[in-house]
Short mmCIF file of C-alpha atoms in Angstrom, two decimals:
data_model
loop_
_atom_site.label_atom_id
_atom_site.label_comp_id
_atom_site.label_asym_id
_atom_site.label_seq_id
_atom_site.Cartn_x
_atom_site.Cartn_y
_atom_site.Cartn_z
CA UNK A 260 -174.11 -90.89 -22.75
CA UNK A 261 -170.45 -91.43 -21.89
CA UNK A 262 -168.44 -93.54 -24.32
CA UNK A 263 -165.21 -95.44 -23.77
CA UNK A 264 -162.25 -95.74 -26.09
CA UNK A 265 -163.30 -99.36 -26.64
CA UNK A 266 -166.69 -98.23 -27.97
CA UNK A 267 -165.12 -95.68 -30.33
CA UNK A 268 -162.68 -98.31 -31.62
CA UNK A 269 -165.50 -100.83 -32.06
CA UNK A 270 -167.48 -98.33 -34.13
CA UNK A 271 -164.52 -97.51 -36.37
CA UNK A 272 -163.74 -101.22 -36.75
CA UNK A 273 -167.30 -101.71 -38.03
CA UNK A 274 -166.66 -99.00 -40.64
CA UNK A 275 -163.29 -100.39 -41.73
CA UNK A 276 -162.77 -103.93 -40.37
CA UNK A 277 -159.18 -104.59 -39.22
CA UNK A 278 -159.25 -107.82 -41.24
CA UNK A 279 -159.02 -105.66 -44.38
CA UNK A 280 -155.65 -104.13 -43.51
CA UNK A 281 -152.44 -105.23 -45.21
CA UNK A 282 -150.19 -107.72 -43.43
CA UNK A 283 -147.48 -105.10 -42.84
CA UNK A 284 -149.90 -102.63 -41.28
CA UNK A 285 -150.57 -101.79 -37.63
CA UNK A 286 -154.10 -100.41 -37.66
CA UNK A 287 -155.28 -100.74 -34.07
CA UNK A 288 -155.31 -99.04 -30.67
CA UNK A 289 -151.61 -98.25 -30.15
CA UNK A 290 -151.75 -96.48 -26.79
CA UNK A 291 -154.47 -96.04 -24.20
CA UNK A 292 -156.70 -98.07 -21.89
CA UNK A 293 -159.77 -99.27 -23.84
CA UNK A 294 -161.93 -98.71 -20.76
CA UNK A 295 -161.05 -95.01 -20.50
CA UNK A 296 -163.96 -92.62 -20.92
CA UNK A 297 -163.52 -90.40 -23.97
CA UNK A 298 -163.43 -86.65 -23.30
CA UNK A 299 -162.65 -85.51 -26.83
CA UNK A 300 -161.31 -86.89 -30.12
CA UNK A 301 -158.71 -85.30 -32.38
CA UNK A 302 -158.64 -86.56 -35.99
CA UNK A 303 -155.36 -86.46 -37.86
CA UNK A 304 -153.48 -87.92 -40.78
CA UNK A 305 -150.45 -88.58 -38.56
CA UNK A 306 -149.90 -88.87 -34.83
CA UNK A 307 -146.81 -86.81 -33.96
CA UNK A 308 -145.55 -85.03 -30.86
CA UNK A 309 -147.13 -81.80 -32.05
CA UNK A 310 -150.47 -83.53 -32.55
CA UNK A 311 -150.30 -85.00 -29.04
CA UNK A 312 -149.60 -81.48 -27.70
CA UNK A 313 -152.60 -80.22 -29.64
CA UNK A 314 -154.79 -82.97 -28.18
CA UNK A 315 -153.69 -81.99 -24.68
CA UNK A 316 -154.46 -78.31 -25.32
CA UNK A 317 -157.94 -79.19 -26.63
CA UNK A 318 -158.74 -81.53 -23.76
CA UNK A 319 -158.88 -84.56 -26.05
CA UNK A 320 -157.73 -87.91 -24.70
CA UNK A 321 -158.05 -89.86 -27.97
CA UNK A 322 -156.29 -89.27 -31.28
CA UNK A 323 -157.72 -91.07 -34.31
CA UNK A 324 -155.02 -91.06 -36.99
CA UNK A 325 -154.81 -92.58 -40.44
CA UNK A 326 -151.12 -93.49 -40.29
CA UNK A 327 -149.90 -95.68 -37.40
CA UNK A 328 -147.13 -94.00 -35.42
CA UNK A 329 -145.74 -97.50 -34.75
CA UNK A 330 -145.18 -99.85 -37.69
CA UNK A 331 -142.43 -102.04 -36.28
CA UNK A 332 -141.80 -103.45 -32.82
CA UNK A 333 -140.14 -101.06 -30.37
CA UNK A 334 -137.49 -102.56 -28.09
CA UNK A 335 -136.89 -99.50 -25.94
CA UNK A 336 -138.60 -96.25 -24.96
CA UNK A 337 -135.82 -93.74 -24.41
CA UNK A 338 -137.02 -90.91 -26.61
CA UNK A 339 -134.23 -91.35 -29.13
CA UNK A 340 -136.53 -90.72 -32.12
CA UNK A 341 -139.83 -89.07 -32.93
CA UNK A 342 -141.75 -92.34 -32.69
CA UNK A 343 -140.60 -93.08 -29.15
CA UNK A 344 -141.05 -89.47 -28.07
CA UNK A 345 -144.61 -89.42 -29.38
CA UNK A 346 -145.49 -92.67 -27.63
CA UNK A 347 -143.91 -91.55 -24.35
CA UNK A 348 -145.77 -88.23 -24.42
CA UNK A 349 -149.08 -89.93 -25.21
CA UNK A 350 -148.70 -92.44 -22.38
CA UNK A 351 -147.58 -89.81 -19.85
CA UNK A 352 -150.65 -87.73 -20.64
CA UNK A 353 -153.15 -90.62 -20.87
CA UNK A 354 -153.75 -90.00 -24.57
CA UNK A 355 -155.04 -92.92 -26.61
CA UNK A 356 -153.78 -93.24 -30.19
CA UNK A 357 -155.84 -95.28 -32.61
CA UNK A 358 -154.74 -95.92 -36.20
CA UNK A 359 -157.15 -96.79 -39.02
CA UNK A 360 -154.93 -97.21 -42.07
CA UNK A 361 -155.04 -99.62 -45.01
CA UNK A 362 -158.36 -101.00 -43.79
CA UNK A 363 -159.82 -97.52 -44.35
CA UNK A 364 -158.05 -97.38 -47.72
CA UNK A 365 -159.72 -100.61 -48.78
CA UNK A 366 -163.39 -99.93 -48.08
CA UNK A 367 -165.64 -98.36 -50.71
CA UNK A 368 -166.60 -95.48 -48.41
CA UNK A 369 -163.05 -94.80 -47.24
CA UNK A 370 -160.03 -92.69 -48.15
CA UNK A 371 -160.31 -93.02 -51.92
CA UNK A 372 -164.02 -92.18 -51.89
CA UNK A 373 -163.15 -88.98 -50.04
CA UNK A 374 -160.62 -88.09 -52.75
CA UNK A 375 -163.17 -88.92 -55.45
CA UNK A 376 -165.71 -86.65 -53.79
CA UNK A 377 -163.20 -83.78 -53.59
CA UNK A 378 -162.45 -84.14 -57.30
CA UNK A 379 -166.11 -84.56 -58.18
CA UNK A 380 -166.15 -88.12 -59.52
CA UNK A 381 -169.38 -90.01 -60.09
CA UNK A 382 -170.17 -93.71 -60.58
CA UNK A 383 -167.22 -94.70 -58.41
CA UNK A 384 -166.11 -98.26 -57.84
CA UNK A 385 -163.13 -100.09 -56.39
CA UNK A 386 -160.24 -100.14 -58.88
CA UNK A 387 -158.74 -103.45 -57.75
CA UNK A 388 -161.24 -105.53 -55.73
CA UNK A 389 -159.87 -108.10 -53.31
CA UNK A 390 -160.29 -111.83 -53.84
CA UNK A 391 -160.43 -114.62 -51.27
CA UNK A 392 -162.16 -112.62 -48.52
CA UNK A 393 -165.65 -114.04 -49.00
CA UNK A 394 -167.08 -117.33 -47.72
CA UNK A 395 -170.28 -119.20 -48.47
CA UNK A 396 -172.36 -120.94 -45.83
CA UNK A 397 -174.62 -123.84 -46.79
CA UNK A 398 -176.94 -125.19 -44.12
CA UNK A 399 -180.11 -127.27 -43.84
CA UNK A 400 -183.11 -126.09 -41.85
CA UNK A 401 -186.56 -127.57 -41.17
CA UNK A 402 -189.06 -125.51 -43.13
CA UNK A 403 -190.82 -124.15 -40.05
CA UNK A 404 -187.57 -122.54 -38.80
CA UNK A 405 -186.33 -120.99 -42.03
CA UNK A 406 -187.38 -117.44 -41.20
CA UNK A 407 -185.76 -117.35 -37.76
CA UNK A 408 -182.50 -118.83 -39.05
CA UNK A 409 -182.39 -116.46 -42.02
CA UNK A 410 -183.04 -113.46 -39.80
CA UNK A 411 -180.23 -114.50 -37.44
CA UNK A 412 -177.76 -114.95 -40.30
CA UNK A 413 -178.63 -111.60 -41.86
CA UNK A 414 -178.37 -109.84 -38.49
CA UNK A 415 -174.90 -111.39 -38.03
CA UNK A 416 -173.69 -109.89 -41.31
CA UNK A 417 -174.43 -112.52 -43.95
CA UNK A 418 -176.23 -111.96 -47.23
CA UNK A 419 -174.87 -108.55 -48.23
CA UNK A 420 -173.79 -108.04 -51.83
CA UNK A 421 -173.00 -104.46 -52.81
CA UNK A 422 -176.10 -102.32 -52.33
CA UNK A 423 -178.28 -105.37 -51.65
CA UNK A 424 -178.97 -107.06 -48.31
CA UNK A 425 -180.88 -110.22 -47.40
CA UNK A 426 -179.31 -112.09 -50.32
CA UNK A 427 -179.62 -115.89 -50.24
CA UNK A 428 -180.52 -118.94 -52.24
CA UNK A 429 -182.94 -121.57 -50.96
CA UNK A 430 -183.91 -124.99 -52.27
CA UNK A 431 -186.25 -127.63 -50.90
CA UNK A 432 -185.27 -131.21 -50.22
CA UNK A 433 -185.38 -134.11 -47.80
CA UNK A 434 -182.98 -134.69 -44.95
CA UNK A 435 -182.44 -138.09 -43.36
CA UNK A 436 -181.06 -138.94 -39.92
CA UNK A 437 -181.34 -141.45 -37.10
CA UNK A 438 -181.14 -140.04 -33.55
CA UNK A 439 -179.12 -142.13 -31.10
CA UNK A 440 -180.28 -143.21 -27.67
CA UNK A 441 -178.52 -140.16 -26.17
CA UNK A 442 -179.94 -137.68 -28.67
CA UNK A 443 -182.69 -135.15 -27.96
CA UNK A 444 -184.20 -134.74 -31.46
CA UNK A 445 -186.37 -131.81 -32.47
CA UNK A 446 -187.97 -134.00 -35.10
CA UNK A 447 -188.32 -137.80 -34.91
CA UNK A 448 -187.64 -140.38 -32.20
CA UNK A 449 -184.53 -142.04 -30.81
CA UNK A 450 -183.20 -145.06 -32.72
CA UNK A 451 -185.69 -144.59 -35.54
CA UNK A 452 -184.73 -143.40 -39.05
CA UNK A 453 -186.34 -140.06 -39.88
CA UNK A 454 -186.96 -138.22 -43.11
CA UNK A 455 -187.77 -134.51 -42.82
CA UNK A 456 -188.64 -131.76 -45.27
CA UNK A 457 -185.77 -129.26 -45.09
CA UNK A 458 -184.68 -126.08 -46.82
CA UNK A 459 -181.09 -125.66 -47.94
CA UNK A 460 -179.96 -122.08 -47.28
CA UNK A 461 -176.89 -120.60 -48.96
CA UNK A 462 -175.51 -117.18 -48.04
CA UNK A 463 -172.26 -115.31 -48.62
CA UNK A 464 -170.45 -113.39 -45.91
CA UNK A 465 -167.07 -111.68 -45.29
CA UNK A 466 -164.60 -114.31 -44.13
CA UNK A 467 -163.67 -112.46 -40.95
CA UNK A 468 -167.27 -112.81 -39.72
CA UNK A 469 -167.19 -116.62 -39.79
CA UNK A 470 -167.16 -117.11 -36.03
CA UNK A 471 -170.17 -114.88 -35.37
CA UNK A 472 -172.05 -116.28 -38.37
CA UNK A 473 -171.66 -119.84 -37.07
CA UNK A 474 -172.63 -118.77 -33.55
CA UNK A 475 -175.77 -117.08 -34.89
CA UNK A 476 -176.63 -120.16 -36.94
CA UNK A 477 -176.33 -122.53 -34.00
CA UNK A 478 -178.26 -120.25 -31.66
CA UNK A 479 -181.16 -119.88 -34.09
CA UNK A 480 -181.26 -123.41 -35.49
CA UNK A 481 -183.74 -125.77 -33.80
CA UNK A 482 -181.68 -128.92 -34.34
CA UNK A 483 -179.46 -130.34 -31.64
CA UNK A 484 -176.76 -131.02 -34.24
CA UNK A 485 -176.52 -128.42 -37.03
CA UNK A 486 -175.28 -129.55 -40.43
CA UNK A 487 -173.45 -126.87 -42.40
CA UNK A 488 -170.58 -126.33 -44.80
CA UNK A 489 -168.21 -123.36 -45.22
CA UNK A 490 -166.58 -122.73 -48.60
CA UNK A 491 -163.99 -120.07 -49.34
CA UNK A 492 -164.91 -118.21 -52.52
CA UNK A 493 -162.62 -116.79 -55.17
CA UNK A 494 -165.17 -114.09 -56.02
CA UNK A 495 -163.95 -110.52 -55.97
CA UNK A 496 -165.50 -108.44 -53.21
CA UNK A 497 -166.55 -105.36 -55.16
CA UNK A 498 -166.84 -103.32 -51.95
CA UNK A 499 -163.30 -103.98 -50.70
CA UNK A 500 -159.98 -103.37 -52.42
CA UNK A 501 -157.36 -100.89 -53.51
CA UNK A 502 -157.86 -97.64 -55.35
CA UNK A 503 -160.98 -96.26 -57.00
CA UNK A 504 -162.14 -95.28 -60.46
CA UNK A 505 -164.91 -92.87 -61.38
CA UNK A 506 -166.08 -90.40 -63.97
CA UNK A 507 -166.38 -86.66 -64.30
CA UNK A 508 -169.82 -85.30 -65.08
CA UNK A 509 -168.31 -83.57 -68.10
CA UNK A 510 -165.08 -84.40 -69.87
CA UNK A 511 -162.31 -81.83 -69.45
CA UNK A 512 -159.25 -80.90 -71.48
CA UNK A 513 -156.13 -82.30 -69.80
CA UNK A 514 -154.78 -78.92 -68.72
CA UNK A 515 -158.21 -77.83 -67.48
CA UNK A 516 -158.46 -81.03 -65.46
CA UNK A 517 -155.01 -80.53 -63.93
CA UNK A 518 -156.04 -77.02 -62.91
CA UNK A 519 -159.24 -78.45 -61.40
CA UNK A 520 -157.25 -81.13 -59.58
CA UNK A 521 -154.82 -78.58 -58.18
CA UNK A 522 -157.65 -76.38 -56.93
CA UNK A 523 -159.93 -79.10 -55.52
CA UNK A 524 -157.11 -80.91 -53.69
CA UNK A 525 -155.37 -77.70 -52.60
CA UNK A 526 -152.07 -78.68 -54.21
CA UNK A 527 -148.89 -76.67 -54.52
CA UNK A 528 -147.46 -78.83 -57.27
CA UNK A 529 -148.38 -81.77 -59.51
CA UNK A 530 -145.76 -84.06 -61.03
CA UNK A 531 -147.13 -85.72 -64.13
CA UNK A 532 -146.14 -87.57 -67.28
CA UNK A 533 -146.50 -86.21 -70.82
CA UNK A 534 -150.05 -85.26 -71.72
CA UNK A 535 -151.53 -87.51 -74.38
CA UNK A 536 -154.09 -85.13 -75.91
CA UNK A 537 -157.17 -86.99 -74.75
CA UNK A 538 -160.09 -85.39 -72.89
CA UNK A 539 -160.25 -86.50 -69.27
CA UNK A 540 -163.49 -88.32 -68.42
CA UNK A 541 -162.55 -91.45 -66.46
CA UNK A 542 -160.19 -90.97 -63.51
CA UNK A 543 -158.36 -93.60 -61.45
CA UNK A 544 -157.08 -92.70 -57.98
CA UNK A 545 -155.20 -94.19 -55.06
CA UNK A 546 -154.35 -92.20 -51.96
CA UNK A 547 -150.78 -92.66 -50.81
CA UNK A 548 -148.31 -94.90 -52.62
CA UNK A 549 -150.40 -96.51 -55.36
CA UNK A 550 -148.26 -97.02 -58.44
CA UNK A 551 -148.75 -100.80 -58.01
CA UNK A 552 -152.25 -100.14 -59.39
CA UNK A 553 -151.03 -98.66 -62.69
CA UNK A 554 -151.99 -101.72 -64.74
CA UNK A 555 -155.43 -101.78 -63.11
CA UNK A 556 -155.82 -98.10 -63.97
CA UNK A 557 -154.91 -98.80 -67.59
CA UNK A 558 -157.28 -101.78 -67.68
CA UNK A 559 -160.11 -99.57 -66.41
CA UNK A 560 -159.50 -97.31 -69.45
CA UNK A 561 -158.99 -94.28 -67.27
CA UNK A 562 -157.30 -91.37 -69.02
CA UNK A 563 -155.44 -90.31 -65.88
CA UNK A 564 -154.17 -91.98 -62.70
CA UNK A 565 -153.73 -89.88 -59.56
CA UNK A 566 -151.55 -91.21 -56.75
CA UNK A 567 -148.31 -90.45 -54.86
CA UNK A 568 -144.75 -91.60 -54.19
CA UNK A 569 -144.06 -92.49 -57.82
CA UNK A 570 -140.40 -93.27 -58.52
CA UNK A 571 -138.54 -91.83 -61.50
CA UNK A 572 -138.50 -94.99 -63.63
CA UNK A 573 -142.14 -95.75 -62.79
CA UNK A 574 -143.24 -92.63 -64.65
CA UNK A 575 -141.97 -94.25 -67.87
CA UNK A 576 -144.53 -97.02 -67.38
CA UNK A 577 -147.30 -94.62 -68.42
CA UNK A 578 -146.03 -95.41 -71.93
CA UNK A 579 -148.30 -92.76 -73.50
CA UNK A 580 -151.34 -94.85 -72.58
CA UNK A 581 -152.35 -92.87 -69.51
CA UNK A 582 -151.30 -89.74 -67.63
CA UNK A 583 -149.74 -90.42 -64.23
CA UNK A 584 -150.10 -87.67 -61.62
CA UNK A 585 -148.07 -87.71 -58.41
CA UNK A 586 -149.70 -85.19 -56.08
CA UNK A 587 -147.76 -86.11 -52.92
CA UNK A 588 -148.53 -88.60 -50.17
CA UNK A 589 -149.66 -86.06 -47.58
CA UNK A 590 -151.62 -84.06 -50.13
CA UNK A 591 -153.45 -87.13 -51.43
CA UNK A 592 -154.60 -88.21 -47.97
CA UNK A 593 -154.91 -85.02 -45.94
CA UNK A 594 -158.70 -84.92 -46.28
CA UNK A 595 -158.85 -88.24 -44.43
CA UNK A 596 -158.99 -86.25 -41.21
CA UNK A 597 -162.24 -84.71 -42.42
CA UNK A 598 -163.54 -88.16 -43.35
CA UNK A 599 -162.75 -89.44 -39.84
CA UNK A 600 -164.57 -86.54 -38.23
CA UNK A 601 -167.58 -87.08 -40.51
CA UNK A 602 -167.73 -90.78 -39.62
CA UNK A 603 -167.38 -90.19 -35.88
CA UNK A 604 -170.03 -87.47 -35.89
CA UNK A 605 -172.61 -90.00 -37.11
CA UNK A 606 -172.36 -91.88 -33.82
CA UNK A 607 -170.78 -89.71 -31.13
CA UNK A 608 -172.84 -86.53 -31.11
CA UNK A 609 -172.01 -85.71 -27.50
CA UNK A 610 -168.21 -85.98 -27.79
CA UNK A 611 -166.10 -82.98 -28.77
CA UNK A 612 -164.62 -83.74 -32.20
CA UNK A 613 -161.78 -81.85 -33.87
CA UNK A 614 -159.46 -82.31 -36.79
CA UNK A 615 -155.88 -81.23 -36.35
CA UNK A 616 -154.58 -77.87 -37.51
CA UNK A 617 -151.01 -79.18 -37.37
CA UNK A 618 -149.35 -79.65 -40.76
CA UNK A 619 -147.63 -83.00 -40.33
CA UNK A 620 -146.24 -83.12 -43.87
CA UNK A 621 -142.48 -83.79 -43.56
CA UNK A 622 -141.96 -82.39 -47.08
CA UNK A 623 -141.81 -78.69 -47.88
CA UNK A 624 -141.58 -76.97 -51.27
CA UNK A 625 -139.44 -73.97 -52.17
#
């Protein structure tokens, strides 16, 4: 089977919905015709000129990168900086560039889960779950049609809570209505009051799915006019959010854990705060710049918080309550390219998949 860039993007969007990216982000198809047939995919942390050259040499016409090469609007394409040069080279060589950034950071099976797996953490969960991204649908269905409506809603993405699917609440009651002369009622007759046995169905769903949930409801519901209500929930979505926290199978001495961290993440250096003489059992992590999660890490009662891009004064905020480790932005997220290849290989078994051998880290150590 031959796949298009659009189909690859659609699959990745189902893994990490674009609605979960931060407002400043630019996770999307940045270059390339969505209808182009995919010859090969190169997975990378960054999309740079060297990575585009590598894609060309491998016969790949799609780069799937974690970091967007374009964050801000470009007003000219003259090659005056590395961003413009990369975009120009990609367009000239018909290379698509797709970025899957903070949306992949925010899903439970994303970037931070990959880090947790490399370190060997168990019982992982989102460190700071997002609020305000869940809705509840309430609708009223004649009893004979409950199964078909429920099936349609579940197929559209409703009713999933953590590791459970098909979640709903139902209650029985009576619905009243009077069809007009122009109506075509499923139950009852025109101009005559009707009372029908109905089931109230309530299901939760991710807010970004609202349009397809409502379409599924209306297509499956037997009534000419469908009564329903949508409520935005303040519940935390435990499957979506920033950072991750997990546990080691066996507690380690702080220095032993740092040695394990350095080995498992292939680090040259670790910057960290003063050790606090506590065994390391619970570990909080956030790939990339994650110091904004320090309070959440403390609240989780983790003994250590692993992230990157920590500023000098922010190290003081450990305040002898937790050990802060800055392992470097590139180093914390480099295994994302392996994650991307693993995800793509689940679906696209007949497309050549590679992860880049180019070291895109702009920082070197003496």
